[in-house]
XYZ file of C-alpha atoms in Angstrom:
271
model
C 75.066 22.510 98.422
C 73.834 20.777 95.298
C 76.068 20.849 92.276
C 74.718 20.998 88.755
C 75.891 19.012 85.782
C 78.163 21.399 83.882
C 80.869 18.707 83.933
C 78.477 16.125 82.489
C 77.664 18.550 79.671
C 81.358 19.122 78.937
C 82.086 15.386 79.067
C 79.162 14.598 76.753
C 80.323 17.114 74.140
C 83.913 15.836 74.447
C 82.705 12.254 73.970
C 80.938 13.174 70.728
C 84.113 14.859 69.510
C 86.168 11.767 70.400
C 83.763 9.742 68.238
C 84.468 12.156 65.343
C 80.932 13.472 65.196
C 78.914 16.479 66.198
C 76.653 16.291 69.242
C 72.902 16.343 68.660
C 71.222 18.952 70.851
C 67.408 18.877 70.954
C 65.117 21.666 72.133
C 61.619 21.120 73.542
C 59.459 23.525 75.541
C 58.308 22.552 79.037
C 54.560 22.153 79.478
C 53.859 21.269 75.829
C 51.582 19.595 75.000
C 51.283 19.100 78.778
C 53.879 18.953 81.550
C 53.833 15.139 81.507
C 53.750 15.050 77.701
C 56.827 17.265 77.504
C 58.713 14.982 79.897
C 57.836 11.987 77.685
C 58.968 13.887 74.589
C 62.323 14.766 76.171
C 62.900 11.141 77.148
C 61.967 10.069 73.609
C 64.510 12.350 71.889
C 67.301 11.297 74.240
C 66.528 7.589 73.940
C 66.509 7.989 70.144
C 69.882 9.694 69.853
C 69.985 13.236 71.232
C 73.085 13.835 73.368
C 71.909 16.992 75.108
C 68.473 18.536 75.627
C 67.414 22.149 76.107
C 64.111 22.658 77.926
C 62.391 25.872 76.912
C 60.870 27.953 79.694
C 57.702 29.229 78.003
C 57.573 33.007 77.874
C 54.839 35.383 76.770
C 57.191 37.631 74.830
C 59.843 35.535 73.103
C 62.250 37.543 70.977
C 64.196 34.673 69.418
C 61.572 32.003 68.799
C 59.706 31.541 65.556
C 56.001 30.868 65.068
C 56.163 27.124 65.780
C 57.764 27.475 69.210
C 55.581 30.493 70.011
C 52.502 28.371 69.334
C 53.758 25.621 71.651
C 54.644 28.198 74.317
C 51.131 29.649 74.124
C 49.644 26.188 74.684
C 51.973 25.609 77.651
C 51.196 29.020 79.182
C 47.446 28.524 78.750
C 47.935 25.181 80.473
C 49.352 27.063 83.456
C 52.987 25.947 83.258
C 55.118 27.297 86.118
C 58.861 27.436 86.798
C 58.364 24.519 89.208
C 57.109 22.467 86.229
C 60.205 23.417 84.232
C 62.460 22.288 87.092
C 60.453 19.056 87.397
C 60.854 18.443 83.661
C 64.627 18.803 84.008
C 64.718 16.495 87.038
C 62.625 13.694 85.549
C 64.320 13.826 82.144
C 67.797 13.735 83.666
C 66.929 11.012 86.191
C 65.408 8.831 83.473
C 68.225 9.207 80.943
C 71.406 10.450 82.625
C 71.754 13.019 79.826
C 72.707 16.671 80.378
C 69.593 18.861 80.419
C 69.723 22.652 80.144
C 67.042 25.301 80.410
C 66.677 27.891 77.669
C 65.070 30.972 79.098
C 64.697 34.691 78.748
C 66.052 36.707 81.658
C 62.849 38.221 83.040
C 61.356 35.003 84.528
C 64.624 34.196 86.355
C 64.985 37.765 87.577
C 61.471 37.678 89.022
C 61.896 34.196 90.512
C 65.247 35.064 92.086
C 68.660 34.139 90.692
C 69.870 32.308 93.791
C 66.630 30.347 94.124
C 66.538 29.429 90.437
C 70.160 28.279 90.219
C 69.901 26.298 93.471
C 66.728 24.516 92.315
C 68.066 23.837 88.816
C 71.271 22.350 90.249
C 69.320 20.256 92.756
C 67.258 18.883 89.865
C 70.426 17.742 88.087
C 70.308 20.529 85.511
C 73.433 21.258 83.475
C 72.937 24.990 83.034
C 71.087 27.681 81.127
C 71.033 29.215 77.685
C 70.253 32.907 78.115
C 69.544 34.472 74.715
C 68.644 37.973 75.913
C 70.971 38.471 78.905
C 73.711 40.939 77.923
C 77.144 39.688 78.969
C 77.921 42.998 80.653
C 74.861 42.547 82.890
C 75.471 38.861 83.653
C 77.805 38.989 86.682
C 75.125 38.112 89.253
C 73.863 35.189 87.188
C 77.369 33.871 86.513
C 78.360 34.088 90.177
C 75.427 31.877 91.224
C 75.693 29.558 88.218
C 79.376 28.956 88.916
C 78.695 28.358 92.601
C 76.151 25.684 91.671
C 78.109 24.001 88.863
C 75.854 25.235 86.061
C 76.828 26.211 82.524
C 76.167 29.717 81.247
C 75.574 29.443 77.508
C 75.495 32.717 75.583
C 74.223 33.194 72.040
C 76.360 34.673 69.261
C 75.080 35.754 65.849
C 76.585 36.476 62.424
C 76.240 40.193 63.222
C 78.562 39.847 66.259
C 81.906 41.558 65.637
C 85.100 39.649 66.512
C 85.869 41.728 69.626
C 82.309 41.191 70.824
C 82.597 37.440 70.199
C 85.701 37.334 72.398
C 83.868 39.147 75.212
C 80.892 36.781 74.999
C 82.872 33.546 74.812
C 85.184 34.573 77.671
C 82.132 34.909 79.944
C 80.415 31.689 78.879
C 80.802 28.037 79.845
C 79.613 24.660 78.572
C 79.360 25.643 74.921
C 78.653 28.626 72.698
C 75.282 28.786 70.936
C 75.832 30.093 67.418
C 72.516 31.355 66.079
C 72.456 31.630 62.341
C 68.805 32.230 61.694
C 67.325 30.910 58.476
C 65.777 34.046 57.027
C 63.587 34.105 53.964
C 66.272 35.952 51.982
C 69.424 34.443 50.509
C 70.062 30.968 49.268
C 70.479 27.858 51.365
C 74.172 27.834 50.461
C 74.887 31.371 51.621
C 73.201 30.754 54.965
C 75.409 27.695 55.413
C 78.467 29.778 54.590
C 77.405 32.449 57.059
C 77.051 29.872 59.840
C 80.382 28.303 58.939
C 82.060 31.708 59.044
C 80.479 32.449 62.438
C 81.743 29.130 63.841
C 85.240 29.827 62.500
C 85.294 33.319 64.029
C 83.903 32.069 67.340
C 86.433 29.233 67.571
C 89.233 31.761 67.134
C 88.231 33.220 70.527
C 87.564 30.128 72.664
C 88.213 26.467 73.428
C 84.503 25.945 74.152
C 82.537 23.754 71.738
C 80.410 25.722 69.277
C 76.907 24.409 68.610
C 74.790 25.777 65.782
C 71.074 26.434 65.768
C 70.419 27.037 62.123
C 66.870 26.061 61.287
C 68.125 22.496 60.921
C 65.162 20.213 60.376
C 66.450 17.083 58.642
C 69.399 14.700 58.453
C 70.869 16.285 55.308
C 71.097 19.695 56.983
C 72.358 18.087 60.201
C 75.162 16.446 58.247
C 76.077 19.745 56.596
C 76.279 21.608 59.924
C 78.104 18.696 61.589
C 80.810 19.214 58.976
C 81.882 22.460 60.652
C 80.271 22.665 64.118
C 80.716 20.759 67.400
C 76.986 20.406 67.903
C 73.782 20.651 65.897
C 70.768 22.194 67.651
C 67.277 21.195 66.491
C 64.102 22.628 68.011
C 61.259 23.712 65.774
C 61.310 20.494 63.742
C 60.584 18.446 66.890
C 57.965 20.877 68.140
C 56.203 20.895 64.759
C 55.892 17.096 64.847
C 54.204 17.300 68.249
C 51.949 20.149 67.091
C 50.895 18.301 63.939
C 50.350 14.887 65.569
C 46.769 13.696 66.182
C 47.710 12.598 69.705
C 50.719 12.327 72.024
C 51.681 8.699 71.207
C 51.795 9.550 67.493
C 53.804 12.686 68.267
C 56.301 10.723 70.344
C 56.722 8.166 67.555
C 57.418 10.955 65.051
C 59.905 12.609 67.407
C 61.748 9.296 67.886
C 62.054 8.781 64.128
C 63.407 12.299 63.525
C 65.861 12.055 66.449
C 67.168 8.785 65.052
C 67.630 10.290 61.573
C 69.379 13.366 62.963
C 71.642 11.212 65.147
C 72.754 9.442 61.958
C 73.174 12.798 60.215
C 75.593 14.247 62.783
C 77.930 11.265 62.278
C 80.261 12.734 59.709
C 81.580 9.596 58.068
């Protein structure tokens, strides 16, 4: 039976910590701008400094993703992206770079595809696990059983609204790392959002030994540095996707992605 790369993920996050820095986690959707283009983009961010990559499984009804990622997902879905393409993206990105590659997906596509089939194929492709933003912990036993069997991480999302007891329940069920979502709303100042994220990380750490990575609307090196000051990992998605959306062609998009990844990789080094 194939074993996924949960251990590689854990080792990669531990290595960043040993270097006194936060890990840089990049998000890119599969199939955007094309399946091959997405694979090139994932390789580009890793080669330019990302430690870990999340591959988005495009979904018609995303509840967590903002307009930029929704636009990219629409392009991927119109292009006919399938779960097989997502698995291929994971395989080729991991084989080319040796980096841990996760899939970020809503529950419905996995449920329809089949949990056992999905986890077996993801592990066989060298995947490190899944981030499951809409799977309630209390309904996750089947997923976790198969993920554990195949050596895959189960990454749950916590939010500033999560109460302490709820945080403990979520982190006890998860593996790999905890995804702390502190969404950048239009209200409140930049400073208060930072404080909210910092408070969430502090509360989450009180419940678990797992690394806590923050997705916070981080789009530049200054913000990456700020978040790296209190989190184990800094997650950047929309900023990369926007560069690919705005680029006149794929080569230009890849160049832009490489530059941003390099800047962010400097930003997460705390010194």
